[in-house]
Coordinates of C-alpha atoms in Angstrom, one line a residue:
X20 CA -2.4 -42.1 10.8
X21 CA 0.1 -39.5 9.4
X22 CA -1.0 -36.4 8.6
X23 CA 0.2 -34.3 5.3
X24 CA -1.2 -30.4 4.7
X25 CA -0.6 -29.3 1.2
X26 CA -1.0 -25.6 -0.2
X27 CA -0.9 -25.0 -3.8
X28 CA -2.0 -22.4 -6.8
X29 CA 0.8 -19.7 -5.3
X30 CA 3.4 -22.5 -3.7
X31 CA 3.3 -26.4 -3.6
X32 CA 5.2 -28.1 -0.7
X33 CA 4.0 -30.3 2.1
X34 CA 5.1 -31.1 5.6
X35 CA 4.2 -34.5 7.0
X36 CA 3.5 -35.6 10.5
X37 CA 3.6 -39.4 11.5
X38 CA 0.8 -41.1 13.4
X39 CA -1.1 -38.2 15.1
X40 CA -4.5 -37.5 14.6
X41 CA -4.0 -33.7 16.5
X42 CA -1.2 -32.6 14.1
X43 CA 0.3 -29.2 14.4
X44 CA 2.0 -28.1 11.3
X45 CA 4.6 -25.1 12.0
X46 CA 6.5 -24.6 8.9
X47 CA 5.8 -21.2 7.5
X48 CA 5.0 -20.9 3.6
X49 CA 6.3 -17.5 2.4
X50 CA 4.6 -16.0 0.0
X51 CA 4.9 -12.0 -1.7
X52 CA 2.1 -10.0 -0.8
X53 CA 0.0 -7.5 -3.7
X54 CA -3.3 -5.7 -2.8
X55 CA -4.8 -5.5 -6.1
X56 CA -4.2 -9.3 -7.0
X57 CA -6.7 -11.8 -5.8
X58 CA -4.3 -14.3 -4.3
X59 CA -6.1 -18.0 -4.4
X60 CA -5.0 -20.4 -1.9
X61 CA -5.8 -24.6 -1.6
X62 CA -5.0 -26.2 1.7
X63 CA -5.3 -30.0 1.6
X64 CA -5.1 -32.5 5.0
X65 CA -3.9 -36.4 3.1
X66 CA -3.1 -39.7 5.2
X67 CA -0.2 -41.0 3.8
X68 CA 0.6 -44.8 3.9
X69 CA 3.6 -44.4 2.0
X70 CA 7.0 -43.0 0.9
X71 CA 5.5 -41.5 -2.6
X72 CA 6.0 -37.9 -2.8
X73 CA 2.7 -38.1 -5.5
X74 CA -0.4 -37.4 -3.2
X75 CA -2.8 -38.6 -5.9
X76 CA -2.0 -42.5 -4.3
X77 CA -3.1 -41.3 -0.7
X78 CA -6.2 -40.5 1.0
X79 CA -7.5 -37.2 1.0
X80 CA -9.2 -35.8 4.5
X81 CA -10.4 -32.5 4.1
X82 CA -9.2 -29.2 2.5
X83 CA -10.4 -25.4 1.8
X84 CA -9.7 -23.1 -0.9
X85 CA -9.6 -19.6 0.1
X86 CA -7.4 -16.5 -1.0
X87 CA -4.6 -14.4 1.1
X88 CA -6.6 -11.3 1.7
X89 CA -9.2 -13.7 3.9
X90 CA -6.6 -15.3 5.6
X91 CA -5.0 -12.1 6.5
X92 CA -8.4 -11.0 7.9
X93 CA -8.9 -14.0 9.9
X94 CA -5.4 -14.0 10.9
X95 CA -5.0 -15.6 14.0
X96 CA -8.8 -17.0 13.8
X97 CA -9.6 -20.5 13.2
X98 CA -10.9 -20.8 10.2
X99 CA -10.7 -24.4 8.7
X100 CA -12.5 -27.2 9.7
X101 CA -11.4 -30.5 9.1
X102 CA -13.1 -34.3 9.1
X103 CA -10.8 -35.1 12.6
X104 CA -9.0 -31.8 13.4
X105 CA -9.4 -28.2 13.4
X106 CA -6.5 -27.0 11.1
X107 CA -5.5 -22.5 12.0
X108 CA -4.1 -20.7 9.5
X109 CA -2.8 -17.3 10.7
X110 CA -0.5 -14.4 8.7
X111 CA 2.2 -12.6 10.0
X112 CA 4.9 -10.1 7.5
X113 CA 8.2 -11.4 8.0
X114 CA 10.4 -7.9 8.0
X115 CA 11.0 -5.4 11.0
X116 CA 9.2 -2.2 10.1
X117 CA 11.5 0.1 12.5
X118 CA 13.2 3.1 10.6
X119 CA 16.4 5.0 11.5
X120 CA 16.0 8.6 11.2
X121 CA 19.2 10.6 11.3
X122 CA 20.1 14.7 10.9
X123 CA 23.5 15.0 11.1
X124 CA 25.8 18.4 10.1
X125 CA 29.4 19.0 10.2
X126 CA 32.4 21.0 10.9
X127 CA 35.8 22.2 10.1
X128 CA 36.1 19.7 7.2
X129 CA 39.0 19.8 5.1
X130 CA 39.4 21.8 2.3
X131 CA 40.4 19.4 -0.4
X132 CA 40.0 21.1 -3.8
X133 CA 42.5 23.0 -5.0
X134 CA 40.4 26.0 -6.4
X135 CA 37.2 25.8 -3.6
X136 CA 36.1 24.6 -1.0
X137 CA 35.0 20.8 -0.5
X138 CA 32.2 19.0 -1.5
X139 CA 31.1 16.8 1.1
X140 CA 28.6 13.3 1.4
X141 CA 28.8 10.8 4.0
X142 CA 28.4 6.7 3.7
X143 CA 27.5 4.8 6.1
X144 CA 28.4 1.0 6.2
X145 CA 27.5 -2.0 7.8
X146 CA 29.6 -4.8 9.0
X147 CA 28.6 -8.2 7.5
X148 CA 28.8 -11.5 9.7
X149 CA 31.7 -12.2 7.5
X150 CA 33.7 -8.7 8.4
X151 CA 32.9 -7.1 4.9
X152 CA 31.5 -3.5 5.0
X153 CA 28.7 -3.2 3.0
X154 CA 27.4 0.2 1.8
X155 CA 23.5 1.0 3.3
X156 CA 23.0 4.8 2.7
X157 CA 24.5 7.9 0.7
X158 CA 23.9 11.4 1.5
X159 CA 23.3 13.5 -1.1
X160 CA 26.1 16.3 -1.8
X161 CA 26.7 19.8 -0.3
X162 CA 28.9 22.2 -2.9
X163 CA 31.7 24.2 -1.6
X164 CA 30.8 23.8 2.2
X165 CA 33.1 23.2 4.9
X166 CA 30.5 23.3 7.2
X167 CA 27.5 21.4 6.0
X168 CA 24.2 20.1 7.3
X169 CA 22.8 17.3 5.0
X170 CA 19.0 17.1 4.8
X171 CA 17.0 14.4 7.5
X172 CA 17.7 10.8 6.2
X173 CA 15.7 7.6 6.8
X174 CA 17.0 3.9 6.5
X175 CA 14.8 0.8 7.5
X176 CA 16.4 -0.4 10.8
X177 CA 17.3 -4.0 9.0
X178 CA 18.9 -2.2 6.3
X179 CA 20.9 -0.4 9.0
X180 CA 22.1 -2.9 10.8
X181 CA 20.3 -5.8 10.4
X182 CA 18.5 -5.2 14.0
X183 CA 21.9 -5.3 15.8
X184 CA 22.1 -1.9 17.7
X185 CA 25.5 -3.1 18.9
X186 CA 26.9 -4.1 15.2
X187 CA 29.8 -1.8 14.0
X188 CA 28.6 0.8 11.5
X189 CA 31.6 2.8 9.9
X190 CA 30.9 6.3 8.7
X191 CA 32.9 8.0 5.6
X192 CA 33.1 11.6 4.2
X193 CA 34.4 12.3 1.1
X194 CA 35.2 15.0 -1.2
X195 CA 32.7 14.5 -4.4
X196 CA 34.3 14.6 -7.8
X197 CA 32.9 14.7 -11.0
X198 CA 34.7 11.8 -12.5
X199 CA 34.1 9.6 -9.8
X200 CA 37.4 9.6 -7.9
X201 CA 36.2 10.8 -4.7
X202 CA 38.6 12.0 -1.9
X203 CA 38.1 10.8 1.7
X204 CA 38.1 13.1 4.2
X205 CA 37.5 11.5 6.7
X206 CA 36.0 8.3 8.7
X207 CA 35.1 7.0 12.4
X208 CA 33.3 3.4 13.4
X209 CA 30.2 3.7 15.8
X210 CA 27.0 1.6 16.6
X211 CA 23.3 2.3 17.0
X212 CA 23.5 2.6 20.1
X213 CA 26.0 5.2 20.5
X214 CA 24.3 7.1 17.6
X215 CA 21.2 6.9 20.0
X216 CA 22.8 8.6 22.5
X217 CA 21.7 12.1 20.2
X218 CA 18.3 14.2 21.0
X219 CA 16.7 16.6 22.7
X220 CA 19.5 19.5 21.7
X221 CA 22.5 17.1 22.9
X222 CA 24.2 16.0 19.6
X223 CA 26.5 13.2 19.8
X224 CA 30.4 14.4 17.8
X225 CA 32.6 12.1 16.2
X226 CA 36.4 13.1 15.0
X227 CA 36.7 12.5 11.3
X228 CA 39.9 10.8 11.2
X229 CA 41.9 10.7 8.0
X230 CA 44.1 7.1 8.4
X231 CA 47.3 8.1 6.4
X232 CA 47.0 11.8 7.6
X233 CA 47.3 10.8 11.1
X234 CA 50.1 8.3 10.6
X235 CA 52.2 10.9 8.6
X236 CA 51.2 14.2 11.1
X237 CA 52.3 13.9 14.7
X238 CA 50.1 16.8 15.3
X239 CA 47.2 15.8 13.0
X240 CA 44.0 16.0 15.0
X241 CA 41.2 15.5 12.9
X242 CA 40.0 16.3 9.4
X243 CA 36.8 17.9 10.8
X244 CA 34.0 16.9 13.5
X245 CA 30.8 14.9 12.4
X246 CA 27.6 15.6 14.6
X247 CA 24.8 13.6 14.6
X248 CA 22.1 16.1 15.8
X249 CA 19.7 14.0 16.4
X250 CA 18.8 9.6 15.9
X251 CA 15.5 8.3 16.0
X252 CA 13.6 5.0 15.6
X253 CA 10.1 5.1 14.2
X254 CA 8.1 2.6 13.4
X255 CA 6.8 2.9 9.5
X256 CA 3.4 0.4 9.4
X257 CA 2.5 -0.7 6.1
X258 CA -0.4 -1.5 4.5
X259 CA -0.3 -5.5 6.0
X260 CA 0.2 -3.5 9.6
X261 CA -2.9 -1.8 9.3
X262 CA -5.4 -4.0 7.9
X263 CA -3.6 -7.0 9.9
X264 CA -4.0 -4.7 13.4
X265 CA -8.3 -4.1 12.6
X266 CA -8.6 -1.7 9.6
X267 CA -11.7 -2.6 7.9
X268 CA -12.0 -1.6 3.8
X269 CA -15.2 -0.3 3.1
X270 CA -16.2 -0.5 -0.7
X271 CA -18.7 1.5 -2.2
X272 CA -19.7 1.4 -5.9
X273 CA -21.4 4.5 -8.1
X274 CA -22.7 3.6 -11.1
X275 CA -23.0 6.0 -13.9
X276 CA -26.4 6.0 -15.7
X277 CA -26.9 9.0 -18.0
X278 CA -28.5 9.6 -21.4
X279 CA -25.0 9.4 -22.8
X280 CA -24.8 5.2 -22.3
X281 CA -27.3 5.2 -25.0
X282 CA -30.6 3.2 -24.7
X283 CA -29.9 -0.4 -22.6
X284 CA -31.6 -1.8 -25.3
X285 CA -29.7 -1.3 -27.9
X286 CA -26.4 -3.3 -28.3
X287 CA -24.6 -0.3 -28.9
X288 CA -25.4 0.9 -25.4
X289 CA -22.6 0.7 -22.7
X290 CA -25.2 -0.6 -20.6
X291 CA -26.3 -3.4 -23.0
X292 CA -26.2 -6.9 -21.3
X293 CA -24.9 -8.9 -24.0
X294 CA -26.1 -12.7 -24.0
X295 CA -23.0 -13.8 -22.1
X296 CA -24.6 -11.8 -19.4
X297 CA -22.0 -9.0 -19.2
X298 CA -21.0 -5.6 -20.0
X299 CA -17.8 -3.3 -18.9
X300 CA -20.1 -2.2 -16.4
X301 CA -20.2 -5.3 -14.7
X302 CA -16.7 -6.3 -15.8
X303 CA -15.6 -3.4 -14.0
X304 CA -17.4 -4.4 -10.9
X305 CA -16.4 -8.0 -10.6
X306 CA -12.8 -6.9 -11.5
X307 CA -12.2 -4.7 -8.5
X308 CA -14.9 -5.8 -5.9
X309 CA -13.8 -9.3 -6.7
X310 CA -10.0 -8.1 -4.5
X311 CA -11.8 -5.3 -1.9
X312 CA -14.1 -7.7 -0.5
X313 CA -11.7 -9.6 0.9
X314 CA -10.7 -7.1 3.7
X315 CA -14.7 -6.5 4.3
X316 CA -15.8 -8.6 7.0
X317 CA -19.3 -8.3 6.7
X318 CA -19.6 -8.2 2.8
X319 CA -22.2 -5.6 3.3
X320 CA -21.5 -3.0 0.3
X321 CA -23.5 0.1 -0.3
X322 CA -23.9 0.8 -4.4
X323 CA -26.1 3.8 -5.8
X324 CA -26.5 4.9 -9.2
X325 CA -26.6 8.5 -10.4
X326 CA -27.7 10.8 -13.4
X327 CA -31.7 8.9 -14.1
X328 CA -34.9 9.1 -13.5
X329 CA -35.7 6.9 -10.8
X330 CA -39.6 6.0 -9.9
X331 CA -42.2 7.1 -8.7
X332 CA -41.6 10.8 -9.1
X333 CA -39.3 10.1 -12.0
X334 CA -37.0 13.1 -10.5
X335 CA -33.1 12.7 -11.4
X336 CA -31.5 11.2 -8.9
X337 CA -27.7 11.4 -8.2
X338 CA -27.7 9.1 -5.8
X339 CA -30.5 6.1 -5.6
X340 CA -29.9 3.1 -4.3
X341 CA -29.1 0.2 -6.8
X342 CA -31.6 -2.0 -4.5
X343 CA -33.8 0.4 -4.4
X344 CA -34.0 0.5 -1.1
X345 CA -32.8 3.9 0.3
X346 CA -32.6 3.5 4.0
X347 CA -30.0 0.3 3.4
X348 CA -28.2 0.7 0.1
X349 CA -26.2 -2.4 1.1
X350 CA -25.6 -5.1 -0.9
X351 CA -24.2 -8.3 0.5
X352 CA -21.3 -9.2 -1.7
X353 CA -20.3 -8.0 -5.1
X354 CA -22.8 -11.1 -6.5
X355 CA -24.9 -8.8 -4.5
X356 CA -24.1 -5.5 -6.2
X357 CA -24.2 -7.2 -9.4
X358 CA -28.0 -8.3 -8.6
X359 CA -29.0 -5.0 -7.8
X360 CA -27.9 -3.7 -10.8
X361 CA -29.2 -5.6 -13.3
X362 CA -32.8 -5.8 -11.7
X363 CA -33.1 -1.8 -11.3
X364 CA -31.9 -0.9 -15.7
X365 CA -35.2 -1.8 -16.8
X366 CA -37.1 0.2 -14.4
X367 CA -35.1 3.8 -14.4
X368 CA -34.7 6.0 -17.1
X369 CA -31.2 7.1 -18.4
X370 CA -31.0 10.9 -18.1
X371 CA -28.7 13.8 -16.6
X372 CA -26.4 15.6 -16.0
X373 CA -23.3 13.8 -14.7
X374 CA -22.8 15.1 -11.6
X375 CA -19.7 13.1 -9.6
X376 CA -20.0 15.2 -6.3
X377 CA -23.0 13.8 -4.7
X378 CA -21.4 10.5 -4.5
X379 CA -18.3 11.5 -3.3
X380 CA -19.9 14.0 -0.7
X381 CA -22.5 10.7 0.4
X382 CA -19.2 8.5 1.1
X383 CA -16.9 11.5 2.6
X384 CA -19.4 11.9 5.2
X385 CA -19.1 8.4 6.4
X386 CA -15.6 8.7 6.4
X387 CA -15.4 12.2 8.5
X388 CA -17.4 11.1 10.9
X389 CA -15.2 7.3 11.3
X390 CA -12.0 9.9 11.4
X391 CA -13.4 11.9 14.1
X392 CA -12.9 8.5 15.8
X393 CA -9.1 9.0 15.8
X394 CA -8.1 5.6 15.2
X395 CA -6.8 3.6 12.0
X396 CA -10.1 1.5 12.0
X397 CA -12.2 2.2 9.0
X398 CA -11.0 3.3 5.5
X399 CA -13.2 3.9 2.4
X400 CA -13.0 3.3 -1.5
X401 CA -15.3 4.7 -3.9
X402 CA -15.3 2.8 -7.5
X403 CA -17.1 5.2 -10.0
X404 CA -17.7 3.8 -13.5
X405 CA -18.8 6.2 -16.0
X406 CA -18.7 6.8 -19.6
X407 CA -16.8 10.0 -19.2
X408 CA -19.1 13.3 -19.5
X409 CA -18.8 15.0 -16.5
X410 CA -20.9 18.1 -15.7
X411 CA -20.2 19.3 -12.1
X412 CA -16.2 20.0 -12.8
X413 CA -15.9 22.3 -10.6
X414 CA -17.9 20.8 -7.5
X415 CA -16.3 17.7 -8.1
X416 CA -12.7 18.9 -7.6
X417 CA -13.7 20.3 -4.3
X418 CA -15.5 17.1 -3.2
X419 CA -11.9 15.5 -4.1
X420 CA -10.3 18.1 -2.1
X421 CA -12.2 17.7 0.4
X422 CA -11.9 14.0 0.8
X423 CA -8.3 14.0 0.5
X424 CA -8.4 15.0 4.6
X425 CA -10.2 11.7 4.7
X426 CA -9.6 8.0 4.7
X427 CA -10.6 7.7 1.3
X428 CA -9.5 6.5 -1.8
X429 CA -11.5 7.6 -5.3
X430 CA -11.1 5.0 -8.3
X431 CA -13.1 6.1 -11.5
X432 CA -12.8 3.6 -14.8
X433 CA -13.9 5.0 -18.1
X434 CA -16.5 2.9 -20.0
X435 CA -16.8 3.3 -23.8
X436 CA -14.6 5.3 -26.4
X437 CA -15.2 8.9 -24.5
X438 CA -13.0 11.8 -24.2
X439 CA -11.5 11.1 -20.7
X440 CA -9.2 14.8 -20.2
X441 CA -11.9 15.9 -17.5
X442 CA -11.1 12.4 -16.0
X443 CA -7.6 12.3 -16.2
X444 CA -7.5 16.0 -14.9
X445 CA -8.9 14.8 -11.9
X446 CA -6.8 12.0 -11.6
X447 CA -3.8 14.5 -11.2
X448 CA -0.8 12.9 -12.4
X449 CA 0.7 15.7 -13.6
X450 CA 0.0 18.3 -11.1
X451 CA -1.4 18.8 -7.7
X452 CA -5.2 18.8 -8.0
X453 CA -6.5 22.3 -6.6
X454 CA -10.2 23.4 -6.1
X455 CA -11.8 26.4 -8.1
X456 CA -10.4 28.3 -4.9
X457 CA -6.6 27.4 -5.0
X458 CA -6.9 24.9 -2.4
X459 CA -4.5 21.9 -3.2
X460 CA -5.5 18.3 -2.4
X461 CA -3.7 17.4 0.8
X462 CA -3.2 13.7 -1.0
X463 CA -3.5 11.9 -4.2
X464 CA -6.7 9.9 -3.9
X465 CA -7.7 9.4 -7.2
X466 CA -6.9 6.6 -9.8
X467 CA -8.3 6.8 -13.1
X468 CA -8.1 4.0 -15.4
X469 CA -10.0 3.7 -19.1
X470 CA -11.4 0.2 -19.5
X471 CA -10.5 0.1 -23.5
X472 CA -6.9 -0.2 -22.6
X473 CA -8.2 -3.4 -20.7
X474 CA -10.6 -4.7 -23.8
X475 CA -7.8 -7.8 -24.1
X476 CA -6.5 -8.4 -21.1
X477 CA -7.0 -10.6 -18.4
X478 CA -9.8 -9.4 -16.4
X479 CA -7.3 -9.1 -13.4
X480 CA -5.3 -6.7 -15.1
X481 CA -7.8 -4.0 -14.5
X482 CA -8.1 -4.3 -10.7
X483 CA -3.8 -4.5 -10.3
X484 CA -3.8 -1.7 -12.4
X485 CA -6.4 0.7 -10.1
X486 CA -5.9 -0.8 -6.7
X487 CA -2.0 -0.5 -7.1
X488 CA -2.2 2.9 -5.5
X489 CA -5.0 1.9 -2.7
X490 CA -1.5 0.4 0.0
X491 CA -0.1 3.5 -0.6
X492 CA -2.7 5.7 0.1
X493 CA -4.0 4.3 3.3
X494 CA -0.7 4.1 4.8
X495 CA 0.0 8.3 4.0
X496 CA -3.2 8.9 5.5
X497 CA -2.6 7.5 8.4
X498 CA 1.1 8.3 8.6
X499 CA 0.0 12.2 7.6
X500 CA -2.4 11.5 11.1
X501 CA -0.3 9.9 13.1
X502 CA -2.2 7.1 13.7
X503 CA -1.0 3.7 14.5
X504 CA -2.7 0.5 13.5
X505 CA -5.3 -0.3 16.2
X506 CA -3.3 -3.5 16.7
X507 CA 0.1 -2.8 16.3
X508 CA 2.5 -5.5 15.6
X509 CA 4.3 -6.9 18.2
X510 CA 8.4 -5.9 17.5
X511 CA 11.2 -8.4 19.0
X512 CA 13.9 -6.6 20.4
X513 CA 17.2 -7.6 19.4

């Protein structure tokens, strides 16, 4: 028998095996990575009996559809089961996540403007495999300074040098001009590993050496001296790092159900199930649980509902569970969340006010108490769909400030044809969110997206649009912490 896998929807190419009923197939499919796309996958196992590139002629064994977030959860678990073999499919991010971090000052440059004093930048260069020097980082400039120290600089390791500690890096300073026509003042050739040699108050100095200076001067010494004050390697996870090394995304869902839907009854109500069976509620649900659950292993999600009167004491609520079930809000998959929903709008009644903190306090306190854990392990995201009218401003902004100590990400969508400034204040764009107090946000957490300007769209468009932000988030958290990923991935030295 000869074995063939094929994997299609992102890529289509095949590897074949001859005669082996245990085949192991190594070839690694590359494929671009986004969060807030749901990535579909179709691994097929085929006998072929013949030289036909066309699989539709040979027999079919086994297969599996699944999507990239699940393999990149399972990564490294078997997870496909064949007729006659157990197929693995594991993940790994092909780049080196190792960062150069430099602070580097200078002295005695020479003066090389006529009326002032220079205007320094470095360039540093790498050598190609082919001997070319190819440009991988530009200071910034320092007016009129003889004697400047250039702000802390970062450059991905591979950038740098491709991984080669040992591979020539030449560094330049020039003389910044206006129009362009710089004026070197200097260079010198080093490696990483001589540049590592810097630390700990012992800074490594290299001459600045000007080529046609020295070569017309028999005394010519220098055109300044370049220290490098310190050189550091760090390794800078990623969002693939971290939920690839254990984090697990928790998604929670609050529902908005005020007086100011309008009557679920009526089709003019937001809450309206229209005979297809939908409504941008539920849209708005499927949309962006449809990518987080994914990266949930158990597919357990809590979803409340806020703003009614919930039975038997008909007292407003501002956070019931959708299951009605209060000691285990969970839902088991977003079908699940979906259920809940539409079985608990006929028996509460729509009411007020909008308040937003209760929600976000219930989910910050599940998040304080997994970062008292000190680990990368567990983060949280809070969908909150409402129609807009918010009523606890004030207490909101401080449960968002609050939160923003947290592993916690906030993503409200705006249902209907509402004013959204109070959302899109909170959203903070175009400002640093601060509490009634003063007290800034420590990150951006918040996402706020209208659903109108999705009306037309695919439905995916919604959940690239708010979960764009979710990589980037995580990753400062845990950066701001210090945490690594609880698994960190291996690095090969070069």
């Amino acid at each position: 028998m000869k074995g063939c896998v094929e994997e299609s929807m992102l890529l289509t190419d095949h590897k074949q095996i001859k005669n082996c009923q245990n085949p192991e197939f190594c070839k690694k499919l590359v494929v671009d990575y986004y969060f807030e796309k749901v990535q579909k996958l179709k691994f097929g196992v085929y006998d072929i009996d013949n030289k036909s590139f066309d699989l539709s002629d040979d027999d079919y064994l086994g297969g599996v559809e699944c999507t990239l977030g699940q393999v990149l959860k399972l990564s490294g678990v078997s997870c496909l089961i064949f007729l006659l073999s157990v197929a693995q499919i594991s993940a790994e991010e092909i780049k080196d996540t190792r960062v150069v971090y430099l602070e580097i000052e200078a002295r005695n440059l020479d003066k090389k403007d006529f009326l002032g004093k220079s205007d320094p930048f470095l360039e540093f260069y790498k050598q190609s495999d082919a001997g070319m020097w190819q440009l991988v980082y530009r200071s910034e400039v320092i007016k009129n300074n003889l004697n400047p120290c250039w702000r802390k600089c970062s450059v991905p390791l591979q950038t740098f040098c491709g991984g080669d500690f040992n591979k020539p890096i030449k560094v330049q300073c020039a003389d910044h001009d206006s129009d362009g026509s710089h004026d070197l003042i200097g260079t010198f050739e080093t490696n990483l590993t001589e540049l590592q040699k810097a630390g700990d108050g012992s800074p490594v100095e290299f001459e600045c050496i000007h080529p046609e200076k020295k070569q017309k001067k028999k005394s010519y010494k220098n055109s300044g001296i370049i220290r490098i004050k310190s050189c550091k390697i760090e390794t800078e996870y990623s969002f693939l790092d971290y939920v690839m090394g254990g984090c697990q995304i928790n998604f929670t869902v609050g529902v908005d159900f005020t007086g100011s839907n309008g009557d679920p009854k009526s089709p003019d109500s937001l809450h309206y199930i229209s005979p297809d069976g939908i409504n941008e509620y539920l849209i708005a649900i499927w949309s962006v649980g449809s990518v987080v659950q994914d990266y949930d292993t158990d597919k357990l999600f809590p979803a409340f509902g806020f703003g009614a009167q919930v039975p038997p004491s008909w007292q407003v609520s501002h956070e019931f569970a959708l299951n009605c079930n209060p000691s285990n809000p969970y839902c088991h998959g977003i079908q699940g969340i979906v259920d809940a929903y539409r079985q608990i709008l006929p028996q509460i009644r729509l009411y007020g006010p909008t308040n937003f903190s209760p929600i976000i306090n219930h989910v910050a306190r599940f998040a304080a108490h997994s970062a008292q854990q000190g680990a990368a392990s567990q983060y949280f995201i809070l969908l909150i769909i409402t129609d807009g009218e918010i009523t606890d401003l004030d207490q909101t902004r401080q449960a968002i400030v609050n939160a923003s100590k947290l592993p916690m990400s906030i993503i409200i969508v705006g249902v209907g044809e509402a004013d959204f400034k109070a959302m899109e204040f909170l959203d903070g764009d175009n400002g640093v969110l601060k509490s009634l107090t003063g007290e800034p946000a420590a990150r951006d957490i918040v996402q706020f997206v209208p659903f109108r300007q999705f009306k037309n769209a695919p439905r995916e468009a919604l959940s690239q649009m708010v979960l764009a932000e979710v990589p980037k988030q995580l990753v400062s958290y845990y950066k701001w912490q210090g945490w690594p990923p609880v698994k960190p991935p291996e690095i090969k030295m070069m």
